[in-house]
Coordinates of C-alpha atoms and ligand atoms in Angstrom, one line a residue:
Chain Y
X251 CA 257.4 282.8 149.5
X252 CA 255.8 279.9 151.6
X253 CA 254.5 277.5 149.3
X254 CA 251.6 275.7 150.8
X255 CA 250.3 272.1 149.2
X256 CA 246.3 272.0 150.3
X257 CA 245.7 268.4 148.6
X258 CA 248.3 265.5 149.6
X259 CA 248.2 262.2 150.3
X260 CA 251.0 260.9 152.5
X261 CA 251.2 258.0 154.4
X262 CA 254.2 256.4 156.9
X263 CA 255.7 254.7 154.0
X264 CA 256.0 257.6 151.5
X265 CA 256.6 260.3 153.9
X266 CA 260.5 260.5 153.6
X267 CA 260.2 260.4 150.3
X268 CA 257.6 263.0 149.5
X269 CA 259.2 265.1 152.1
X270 CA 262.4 265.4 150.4
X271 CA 260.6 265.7 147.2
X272 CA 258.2 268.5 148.4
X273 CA 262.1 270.1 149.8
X274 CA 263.6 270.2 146.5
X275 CA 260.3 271.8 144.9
X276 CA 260.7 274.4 147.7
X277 CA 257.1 273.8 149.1
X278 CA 257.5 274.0 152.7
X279 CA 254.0 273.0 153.9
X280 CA 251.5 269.8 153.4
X281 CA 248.0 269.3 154.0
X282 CA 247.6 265.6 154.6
X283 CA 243.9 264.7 153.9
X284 CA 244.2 261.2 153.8
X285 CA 247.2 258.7 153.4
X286 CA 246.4 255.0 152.0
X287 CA 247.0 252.5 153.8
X288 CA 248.0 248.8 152.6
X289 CA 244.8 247.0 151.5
X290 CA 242.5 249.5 152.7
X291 CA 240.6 251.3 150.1
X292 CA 239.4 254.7 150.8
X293 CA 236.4 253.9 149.1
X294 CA 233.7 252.1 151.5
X295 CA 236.1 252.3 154.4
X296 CA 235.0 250.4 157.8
X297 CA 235.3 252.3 160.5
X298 CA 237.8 250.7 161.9
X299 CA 239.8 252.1 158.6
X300 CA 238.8 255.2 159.1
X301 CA 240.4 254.8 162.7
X302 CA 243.4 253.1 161.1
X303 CA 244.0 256.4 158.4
X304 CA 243.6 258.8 161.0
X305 CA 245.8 257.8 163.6
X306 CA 248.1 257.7 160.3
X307 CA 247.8 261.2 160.0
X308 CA 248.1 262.0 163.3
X309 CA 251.3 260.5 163.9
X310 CA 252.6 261.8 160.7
X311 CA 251.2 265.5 162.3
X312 CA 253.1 264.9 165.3
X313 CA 256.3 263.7 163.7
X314 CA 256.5 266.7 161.8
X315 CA 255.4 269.7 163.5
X316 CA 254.8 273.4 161.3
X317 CA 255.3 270.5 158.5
X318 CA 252.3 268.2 158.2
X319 CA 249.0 269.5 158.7
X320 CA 246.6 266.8 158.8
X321 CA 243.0 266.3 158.4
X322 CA 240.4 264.2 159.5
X323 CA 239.1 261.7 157.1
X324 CA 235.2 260.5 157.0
X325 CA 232.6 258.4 155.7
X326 CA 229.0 259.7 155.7
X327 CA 227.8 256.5 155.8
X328 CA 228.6 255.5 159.2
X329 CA 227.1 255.7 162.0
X330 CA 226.8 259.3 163.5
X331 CA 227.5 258.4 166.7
X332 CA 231.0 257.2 165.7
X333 CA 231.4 260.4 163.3
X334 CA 231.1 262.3 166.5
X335 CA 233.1 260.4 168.1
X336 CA 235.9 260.3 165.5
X337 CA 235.6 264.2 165.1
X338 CA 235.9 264.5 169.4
X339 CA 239.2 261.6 169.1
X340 CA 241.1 263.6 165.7
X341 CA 239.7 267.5 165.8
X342 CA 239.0 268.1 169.7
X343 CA 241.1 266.7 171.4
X344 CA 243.3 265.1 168.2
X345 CA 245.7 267.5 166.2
X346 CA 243.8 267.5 163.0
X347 CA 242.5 270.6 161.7
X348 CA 239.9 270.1 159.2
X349 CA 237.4 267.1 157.5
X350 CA 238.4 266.1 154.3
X351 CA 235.6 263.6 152.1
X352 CA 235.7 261.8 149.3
X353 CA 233.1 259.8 147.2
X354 CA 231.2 258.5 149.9
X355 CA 228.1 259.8 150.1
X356 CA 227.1 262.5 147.5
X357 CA 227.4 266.3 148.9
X358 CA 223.5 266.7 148.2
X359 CA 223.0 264.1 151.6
X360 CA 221.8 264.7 154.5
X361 CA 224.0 262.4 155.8
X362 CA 226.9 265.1 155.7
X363 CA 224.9 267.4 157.4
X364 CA 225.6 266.7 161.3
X365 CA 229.1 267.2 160.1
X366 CA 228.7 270.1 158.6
X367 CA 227.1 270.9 161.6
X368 CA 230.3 270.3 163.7
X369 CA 232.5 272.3 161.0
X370 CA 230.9 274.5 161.9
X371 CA 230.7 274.7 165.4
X372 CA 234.2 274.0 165.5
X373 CA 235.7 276.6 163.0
X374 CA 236.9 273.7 160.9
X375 CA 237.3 273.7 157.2
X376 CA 236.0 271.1 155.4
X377 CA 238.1 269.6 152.1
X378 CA 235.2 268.0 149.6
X379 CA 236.3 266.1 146.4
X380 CA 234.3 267.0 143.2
X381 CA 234.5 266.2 139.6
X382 CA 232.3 266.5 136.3
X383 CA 233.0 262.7 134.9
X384 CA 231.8 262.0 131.6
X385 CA 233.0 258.5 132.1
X386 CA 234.1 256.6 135.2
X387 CA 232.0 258.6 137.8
X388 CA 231.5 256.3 140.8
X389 CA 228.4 256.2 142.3
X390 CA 227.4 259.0 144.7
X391 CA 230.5 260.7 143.8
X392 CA 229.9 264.8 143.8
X393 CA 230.0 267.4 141.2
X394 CA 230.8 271.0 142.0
X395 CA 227.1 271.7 141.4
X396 CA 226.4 268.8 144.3
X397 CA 229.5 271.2 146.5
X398 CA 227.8 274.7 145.8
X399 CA 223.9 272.3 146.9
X400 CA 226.2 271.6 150.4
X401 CA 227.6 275.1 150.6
X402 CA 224.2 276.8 150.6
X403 CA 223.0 274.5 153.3
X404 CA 225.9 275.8 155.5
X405 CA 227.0 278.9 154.7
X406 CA 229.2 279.3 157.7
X407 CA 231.2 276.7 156.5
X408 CA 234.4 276.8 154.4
X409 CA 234.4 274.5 151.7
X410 CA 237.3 273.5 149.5
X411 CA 236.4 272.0 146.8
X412 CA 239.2 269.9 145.2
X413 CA 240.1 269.7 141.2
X414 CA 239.9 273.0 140.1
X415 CA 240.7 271.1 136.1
X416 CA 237.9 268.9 137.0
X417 CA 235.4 271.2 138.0
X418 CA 236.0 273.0 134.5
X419 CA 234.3 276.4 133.4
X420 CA 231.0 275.2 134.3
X421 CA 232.1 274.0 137.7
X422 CA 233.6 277.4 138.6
X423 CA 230.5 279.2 137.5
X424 CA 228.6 276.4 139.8
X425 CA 230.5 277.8 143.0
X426 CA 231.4 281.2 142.4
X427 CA 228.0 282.3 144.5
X428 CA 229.0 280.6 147.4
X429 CA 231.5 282.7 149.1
X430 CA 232.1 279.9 151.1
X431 CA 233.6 277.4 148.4
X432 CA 237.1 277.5 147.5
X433 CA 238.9 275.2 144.8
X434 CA 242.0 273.7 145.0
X435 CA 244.5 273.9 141.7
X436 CA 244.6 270.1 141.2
X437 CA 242.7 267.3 139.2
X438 CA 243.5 265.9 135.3
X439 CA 246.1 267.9 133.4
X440 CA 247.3 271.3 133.5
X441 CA 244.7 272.6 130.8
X442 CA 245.8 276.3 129.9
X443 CA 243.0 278.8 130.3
X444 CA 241.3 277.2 133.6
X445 CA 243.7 279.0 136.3
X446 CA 243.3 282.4 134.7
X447 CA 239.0 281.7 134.4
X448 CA 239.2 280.9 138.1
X449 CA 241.0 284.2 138.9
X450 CA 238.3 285.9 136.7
X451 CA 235.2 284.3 137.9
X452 CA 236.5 283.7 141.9
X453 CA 238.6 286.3 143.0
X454 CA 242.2 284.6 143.4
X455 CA 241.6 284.5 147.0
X456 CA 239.4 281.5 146.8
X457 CA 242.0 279.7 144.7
X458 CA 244.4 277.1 146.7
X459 CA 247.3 274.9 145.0
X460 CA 247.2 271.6 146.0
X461 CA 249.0 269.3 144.5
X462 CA 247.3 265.8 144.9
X463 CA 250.5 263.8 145.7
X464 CA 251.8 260.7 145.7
X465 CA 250.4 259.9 142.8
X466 CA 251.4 263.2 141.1
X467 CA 254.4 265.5 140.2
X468 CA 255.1 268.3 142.4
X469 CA 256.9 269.9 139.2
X470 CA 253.8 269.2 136.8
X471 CA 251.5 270.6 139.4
X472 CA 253.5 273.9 140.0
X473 CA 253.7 274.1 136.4
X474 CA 250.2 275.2 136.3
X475 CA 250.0 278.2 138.5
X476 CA 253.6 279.4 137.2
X477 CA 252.0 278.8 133.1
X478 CA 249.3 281.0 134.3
X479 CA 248.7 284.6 132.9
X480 CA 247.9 286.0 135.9
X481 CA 249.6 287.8 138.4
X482 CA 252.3 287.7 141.2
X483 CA 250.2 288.7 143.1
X484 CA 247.4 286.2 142.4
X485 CA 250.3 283.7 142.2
X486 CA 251.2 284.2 145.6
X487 CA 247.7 284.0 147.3
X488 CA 247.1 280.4 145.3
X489 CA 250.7 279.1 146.3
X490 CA 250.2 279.8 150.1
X491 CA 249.0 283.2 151.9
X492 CA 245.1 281.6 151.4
X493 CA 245.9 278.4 152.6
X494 CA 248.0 279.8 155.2
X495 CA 245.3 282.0 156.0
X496 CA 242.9 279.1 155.6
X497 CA 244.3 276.8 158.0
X498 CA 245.7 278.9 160.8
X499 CA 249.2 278.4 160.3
Chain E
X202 CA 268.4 273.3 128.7
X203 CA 265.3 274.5 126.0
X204 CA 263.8 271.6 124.5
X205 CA 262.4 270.7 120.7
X206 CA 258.5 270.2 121.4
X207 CA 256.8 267.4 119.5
X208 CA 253.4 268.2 120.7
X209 CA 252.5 271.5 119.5
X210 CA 249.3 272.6 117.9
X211 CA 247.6 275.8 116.4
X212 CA 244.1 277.0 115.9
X213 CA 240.2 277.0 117.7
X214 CA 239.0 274.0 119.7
X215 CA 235.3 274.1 121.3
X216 CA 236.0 273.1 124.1
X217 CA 238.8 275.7 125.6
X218 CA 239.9 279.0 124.5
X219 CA 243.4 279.3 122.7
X220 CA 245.2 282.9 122.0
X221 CA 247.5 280.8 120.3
X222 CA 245.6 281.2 116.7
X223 CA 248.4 282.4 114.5
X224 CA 252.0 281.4 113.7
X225 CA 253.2 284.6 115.3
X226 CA 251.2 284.1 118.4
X227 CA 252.6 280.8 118.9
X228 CA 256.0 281.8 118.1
X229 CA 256.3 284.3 120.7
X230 CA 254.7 281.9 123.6
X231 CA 257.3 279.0 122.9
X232 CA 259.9 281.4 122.7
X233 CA 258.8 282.9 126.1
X234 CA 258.1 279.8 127.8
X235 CA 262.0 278.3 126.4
X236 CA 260.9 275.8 123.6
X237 CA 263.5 276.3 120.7
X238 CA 261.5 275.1 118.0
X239 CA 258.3 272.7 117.8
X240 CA 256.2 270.8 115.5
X241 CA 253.2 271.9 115.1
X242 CA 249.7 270.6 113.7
X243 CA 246.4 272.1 113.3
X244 CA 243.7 271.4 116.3
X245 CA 241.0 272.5 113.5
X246 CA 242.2 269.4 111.3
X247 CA 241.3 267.4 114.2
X248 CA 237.1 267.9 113.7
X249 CA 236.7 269.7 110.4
X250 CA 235.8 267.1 108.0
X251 CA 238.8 267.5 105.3
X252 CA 241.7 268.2 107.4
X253 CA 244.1 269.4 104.0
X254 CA 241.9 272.3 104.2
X255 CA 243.6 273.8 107.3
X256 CA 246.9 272.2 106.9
X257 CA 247.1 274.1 103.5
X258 CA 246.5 277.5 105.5
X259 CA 249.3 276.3 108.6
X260 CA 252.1 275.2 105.6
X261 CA 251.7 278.6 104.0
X262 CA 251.7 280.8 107.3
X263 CA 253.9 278.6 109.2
X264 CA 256.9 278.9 106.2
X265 CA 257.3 283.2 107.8
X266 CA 258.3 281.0 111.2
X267 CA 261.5 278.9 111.1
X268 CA 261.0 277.9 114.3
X269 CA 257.6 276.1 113.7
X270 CA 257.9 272.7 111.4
X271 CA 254.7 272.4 110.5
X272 CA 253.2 268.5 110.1
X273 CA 249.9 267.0 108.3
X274 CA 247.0 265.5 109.5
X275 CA 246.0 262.9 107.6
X276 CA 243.2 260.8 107.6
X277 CA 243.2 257.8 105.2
X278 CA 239.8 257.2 105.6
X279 CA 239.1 260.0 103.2
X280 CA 239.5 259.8 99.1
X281 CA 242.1 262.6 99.0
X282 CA 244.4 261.5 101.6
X283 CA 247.0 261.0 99.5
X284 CA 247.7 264.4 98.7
X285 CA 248.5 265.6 101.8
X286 CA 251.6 263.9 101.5
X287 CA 252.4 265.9 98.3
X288 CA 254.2 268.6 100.1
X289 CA 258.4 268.8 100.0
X290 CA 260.2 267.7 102.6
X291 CA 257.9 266.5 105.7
X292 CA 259.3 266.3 108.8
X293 CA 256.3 263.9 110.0
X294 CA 252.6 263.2 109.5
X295 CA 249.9 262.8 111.9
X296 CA 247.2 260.4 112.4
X297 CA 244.1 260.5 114.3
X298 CA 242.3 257.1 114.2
X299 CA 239.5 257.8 116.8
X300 CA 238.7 261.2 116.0
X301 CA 238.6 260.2 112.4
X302 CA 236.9 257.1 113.0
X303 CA 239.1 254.4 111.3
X304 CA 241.0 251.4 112.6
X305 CA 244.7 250.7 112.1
X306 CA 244.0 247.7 110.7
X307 CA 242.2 249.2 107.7
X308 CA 243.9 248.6 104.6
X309 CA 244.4 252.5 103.8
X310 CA 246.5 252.8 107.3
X311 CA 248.6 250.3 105.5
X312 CA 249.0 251.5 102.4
X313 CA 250.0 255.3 104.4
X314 CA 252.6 253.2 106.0
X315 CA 253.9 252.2 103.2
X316 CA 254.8 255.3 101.7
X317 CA 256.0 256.9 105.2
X318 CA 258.3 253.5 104.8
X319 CA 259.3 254.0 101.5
X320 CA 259.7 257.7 102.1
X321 CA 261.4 257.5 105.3
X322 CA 258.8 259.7 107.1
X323 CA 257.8 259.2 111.1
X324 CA 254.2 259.2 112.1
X325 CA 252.8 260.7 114.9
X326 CA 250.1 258.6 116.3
X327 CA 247.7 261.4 118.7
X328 CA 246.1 258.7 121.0
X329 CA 243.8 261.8 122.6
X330 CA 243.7 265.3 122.9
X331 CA 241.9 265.5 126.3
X332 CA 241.0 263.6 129.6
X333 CA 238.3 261.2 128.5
X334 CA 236.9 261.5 131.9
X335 CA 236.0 265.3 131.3
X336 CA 235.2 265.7 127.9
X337 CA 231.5 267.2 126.9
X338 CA 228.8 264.3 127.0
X339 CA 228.0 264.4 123.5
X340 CA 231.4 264.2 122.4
X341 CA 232.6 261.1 124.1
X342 CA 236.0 259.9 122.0
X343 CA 238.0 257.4 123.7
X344 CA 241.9 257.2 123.5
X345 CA 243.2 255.4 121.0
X346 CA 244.1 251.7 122.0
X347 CA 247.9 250.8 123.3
X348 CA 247.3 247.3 121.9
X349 CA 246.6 248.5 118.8
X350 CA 249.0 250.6 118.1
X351 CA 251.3 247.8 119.2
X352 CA 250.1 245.7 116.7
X353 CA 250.3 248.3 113.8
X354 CA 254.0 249.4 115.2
X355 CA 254.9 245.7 114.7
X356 CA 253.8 245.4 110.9
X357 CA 256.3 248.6 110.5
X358 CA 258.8 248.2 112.2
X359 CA 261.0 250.3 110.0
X360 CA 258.5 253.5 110.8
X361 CA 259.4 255.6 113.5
X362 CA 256.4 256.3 115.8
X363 CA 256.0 258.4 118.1
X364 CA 252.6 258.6 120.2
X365 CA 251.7 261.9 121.6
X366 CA 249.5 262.6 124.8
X367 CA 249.6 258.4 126.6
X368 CA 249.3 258.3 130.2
X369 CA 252.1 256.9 132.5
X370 CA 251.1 252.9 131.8
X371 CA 250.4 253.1 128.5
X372 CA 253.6 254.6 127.6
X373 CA 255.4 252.0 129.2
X374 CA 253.5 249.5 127.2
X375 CA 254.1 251.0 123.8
X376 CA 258.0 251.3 124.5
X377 CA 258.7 248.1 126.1
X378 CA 256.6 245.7 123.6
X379 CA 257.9 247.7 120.5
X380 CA 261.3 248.8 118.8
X381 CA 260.1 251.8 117.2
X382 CA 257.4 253.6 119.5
X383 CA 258.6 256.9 121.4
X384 CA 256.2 258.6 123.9
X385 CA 256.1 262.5 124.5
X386 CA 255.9 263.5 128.0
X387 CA 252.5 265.7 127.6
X388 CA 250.0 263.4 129.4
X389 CA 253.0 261.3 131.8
X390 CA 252.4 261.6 135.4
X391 CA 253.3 259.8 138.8
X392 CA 255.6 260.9 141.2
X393 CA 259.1 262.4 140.6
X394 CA 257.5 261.5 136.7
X395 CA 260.4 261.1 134.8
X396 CA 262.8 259.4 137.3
X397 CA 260.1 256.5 137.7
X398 CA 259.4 256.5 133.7
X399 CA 263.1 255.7 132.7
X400 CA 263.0 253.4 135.5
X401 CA 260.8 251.4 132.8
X402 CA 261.7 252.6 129.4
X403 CA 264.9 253.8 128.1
X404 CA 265.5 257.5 127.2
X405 CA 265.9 256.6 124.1
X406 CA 262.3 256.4 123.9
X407 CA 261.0 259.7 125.2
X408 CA 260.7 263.4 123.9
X409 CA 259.6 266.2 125.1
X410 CA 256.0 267.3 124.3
X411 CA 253.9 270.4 125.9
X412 CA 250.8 269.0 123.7
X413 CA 250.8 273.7 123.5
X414 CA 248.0 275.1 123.4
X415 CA 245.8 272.8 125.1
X416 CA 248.1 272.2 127.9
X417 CA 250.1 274.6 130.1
X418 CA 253.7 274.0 128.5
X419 CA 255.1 275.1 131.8
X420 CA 253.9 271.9 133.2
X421 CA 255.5 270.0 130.7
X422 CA 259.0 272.3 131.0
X423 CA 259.2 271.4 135.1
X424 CA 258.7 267.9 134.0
X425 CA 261.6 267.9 133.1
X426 CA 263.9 270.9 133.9
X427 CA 262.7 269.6 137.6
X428 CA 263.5 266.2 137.3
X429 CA 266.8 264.6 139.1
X430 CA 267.6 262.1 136.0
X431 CA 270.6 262.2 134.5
X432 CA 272.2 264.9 132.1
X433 CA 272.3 262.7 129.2
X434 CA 269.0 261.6 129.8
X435 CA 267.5 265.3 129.8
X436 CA 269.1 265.7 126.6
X437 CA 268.0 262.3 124.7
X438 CA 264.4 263.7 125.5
X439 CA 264.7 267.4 125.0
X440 CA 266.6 266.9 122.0
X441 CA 268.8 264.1 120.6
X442 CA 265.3 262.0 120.2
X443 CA 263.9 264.5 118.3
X444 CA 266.6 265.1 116.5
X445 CA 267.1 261.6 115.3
X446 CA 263.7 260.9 114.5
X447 CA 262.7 263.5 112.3
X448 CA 265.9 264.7 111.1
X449 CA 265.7 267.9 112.5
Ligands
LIG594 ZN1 243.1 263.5 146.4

């Protein structure tokens, strides 16, 4: 069983390291959204540190082939000619594979629509953090009711929404009419009950693990989807045949 | 190795749903998931405003299970606290200062101590029971303070504490500016979790906690069946700890 990790965060310096770790947890594939970078915050990035995290994530894409898959990161705030451009540079003629963003701009913009636009055109998914925060919400940051207000305006578009514990039972119930929306397994603690609601309300074949690594436990993470009472079956599409299925590989 | 679980609960919270509602129940999802034996409090006790109310129904159904040692809440901010602690041979009693809206300064906190002193009891200090940052807007509690239980820890310092469900910095705190607060695992998380933990703490200072039913305990069990610290470490926290502090 290939286990496939939708949500990481690696970076030059913690490769090795999470590599090795990712080895010994037997999970033989990682999506690299985003890796940081040393006094860049991914919040409010310039573009030149958007340039900076992508070329990151190429390199670490080309170093490690059928490995790393990477993905493009944005902010909805810049200008679109550079968006466009940075798609062209990292998706076209790059060897990223999908868009991921993060607290930006909220989902219900129209700033994220002309990428949207070229998700779609490109057959590209698109990897959208989400959370219901009773406390410490930054501003603009998305809920999964602000996700399922994006998916509708591009239904052609696959969305994965990330923090499946986040989005909670009323997050699940906000997405599970777009078909296009998927959740990944990661976000808070391993509450019991969530994974098997997901299953219920989604179909486990809109469920991806992801792990959110580095500053996570591979073990903790995996925890959840093996303390879930659902199953093989439903285990084995969340662990890796939808995210293989998802990403082409 | 299958550990002793410090951070067990039973009953209904609003918030989630739990088919862990009876002894038996819970009994039979430890066993399955490889916990030997666990205490275990009442998550009703937690909200519902006399908590020996509860606790009396988990003392009387928990004595069928010898694998479940069953544990008070009590909250000193109410008249009767006192006779929660009339009950033979506690293994440990449990506070909840910011669901139960007192301070551990307040002189009834002391006087609690003092009897878990003069008794040689250990507290259990829960500092939360979910992620503040997704709990229901009208039921905002915040965790409970790692400088105040510091403080308190120091005016006892014979009391063995143990503080159930602290993230990864505030663990560190508690252990390393105090002799006698432990940490459960439940709510720890970085990378490779427990290798970076006992880079900062000592072992000696850990135990194994699933914080069941609320959390999946499988989480908790990779924690540390997953980890690549030492042997002896893995059995200070699944065990020996536990064993030492409560005399189990
Ligand atoms: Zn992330």
């Amino acid at each position: 069983m290939k286990i496939i990790d939708i949500h990481a965060h690696i970076s030059l310096e913690s490769c090795r390291q999470i590599l090795l770790e990712a080895d010994r947890l037997e999970i033989s594939h990682l999506c690299n959204l985003v890796g940081h970078l040393k006094g860049i915050s991914m919040i409010n990035a310039t573009p030149a540190h958007i340039v900076a995290m992508n070329n990151q994530t190429m390199t670490l894409v080309r170093k490690h082939p059928g490995r790393i898959t990477g993905f493009c990161f944005l902010n909805p705030l810049h200008d679109r000619r550079f968006l466009l451009k940075e798609i062209d540079r990292c998706l076209v003629k790059g060897n990223l594979k999908g868009i991921k963003l993060e607290v930006d701009a909220n989902a219900r913009s129209s700033r994220l629509d002309p990428i949207l636009k070229e998700c779609a055109r490109l057959n590209l998914p698109l990897l959208h953090h989400a959370w219901y925060k009773t406390v410490g919400k930054v501003f603009n940051e998305s809920t999964p009711a602000d996700i399922a207000h994006l998916a509708r305006r591009h239904p052609g578009v696959k969305i994965i929404m990330a923090h499946l514990t986040a989005a909670g039972i009323r997050g699940i119930l906000d997405i599970q009419p777009c078909p296009n929306v998927f959740v990944d397994t990661s976000g808070s603690q391993s509450f019991s009950g969530i994974m098997e609601y997901a299953v219920e309300k989604l179909g486990a074949g809109r469920i991806l693990f992801g792990s959110d690594i580095s500053g996570r436990d591979f073990s903790v993470q995996l925890g959840r989807i093996h303390g879930a009472k659902i199953n093989r079956r439903e285990k084995e599409l969340i662990l890796g045949l939808n995210a293989k299925k998802l990403l082409g590989i | 190795m299958n550990p002793f679980d410090v951070n067990a609960s039973i009953g209904h919270w609003p918030f989630q749903k739990f088919d862990l509602t009876t002894p038996a129940a819970l009994c039979r999802h430890l066993k399955k998931t490889g916990i030997r034996r666990a205490l275990v409090s009442c998550i009703d006790s937690v909200l519902y405003p006399d908590p020996a109310v509860f606790d009396d129904i988990l003392f009387k159904t928990a004595k069928a299970h010898p694998m479940l040692v069953p544990v008070p809440t009590v909250n000193p901010s109410l008249s009767n606290w006192r006779a929660s602690l009339r009950r033979d041979s506690l293994a440990a009693v449990k506070i909840i200062p910011n669901y139960h809206r007192y301070n551990l300064d307040d002189p009834s906190v002391a006087e609690l101590a003092g009897i878990l002193e003069k008794q040689k009891i250990p507290l259990l200090i829960q500092m939360r029971v979910d992620d503040e940052r997704n709990q229901c807007p009208f039921m905002k509690v915040p965790g409970v303070e790692t400088e105040k239980i510091i403080r308190f820890a120091r005016r006892f310092p014979k009391i063995p504490m143990v503080c159930l469900c602290p993230y990864f910095g505030e663990a560190i705190q508690l252990a390393q500016k105090t002799a006698n607060l432990h940490v459960d695992i439940s709510f720890i998380e970085t990378f490779q979790t427990l290798q970076t933990l006992l880079k900062n703490i000592p072992s000696s200072r850990v135990l194994f906690g699933s914080h069941t039913p609320f959390l999946c305990a499988e989480s908790a069990l990779m924690k540390l069946s997953a980890s690549k610290i030492p042997a002896k470490a893995i059995e200070d926290i699944a065990l020996k700890n536990a064993g030492r502090i409560f005399k189990l």
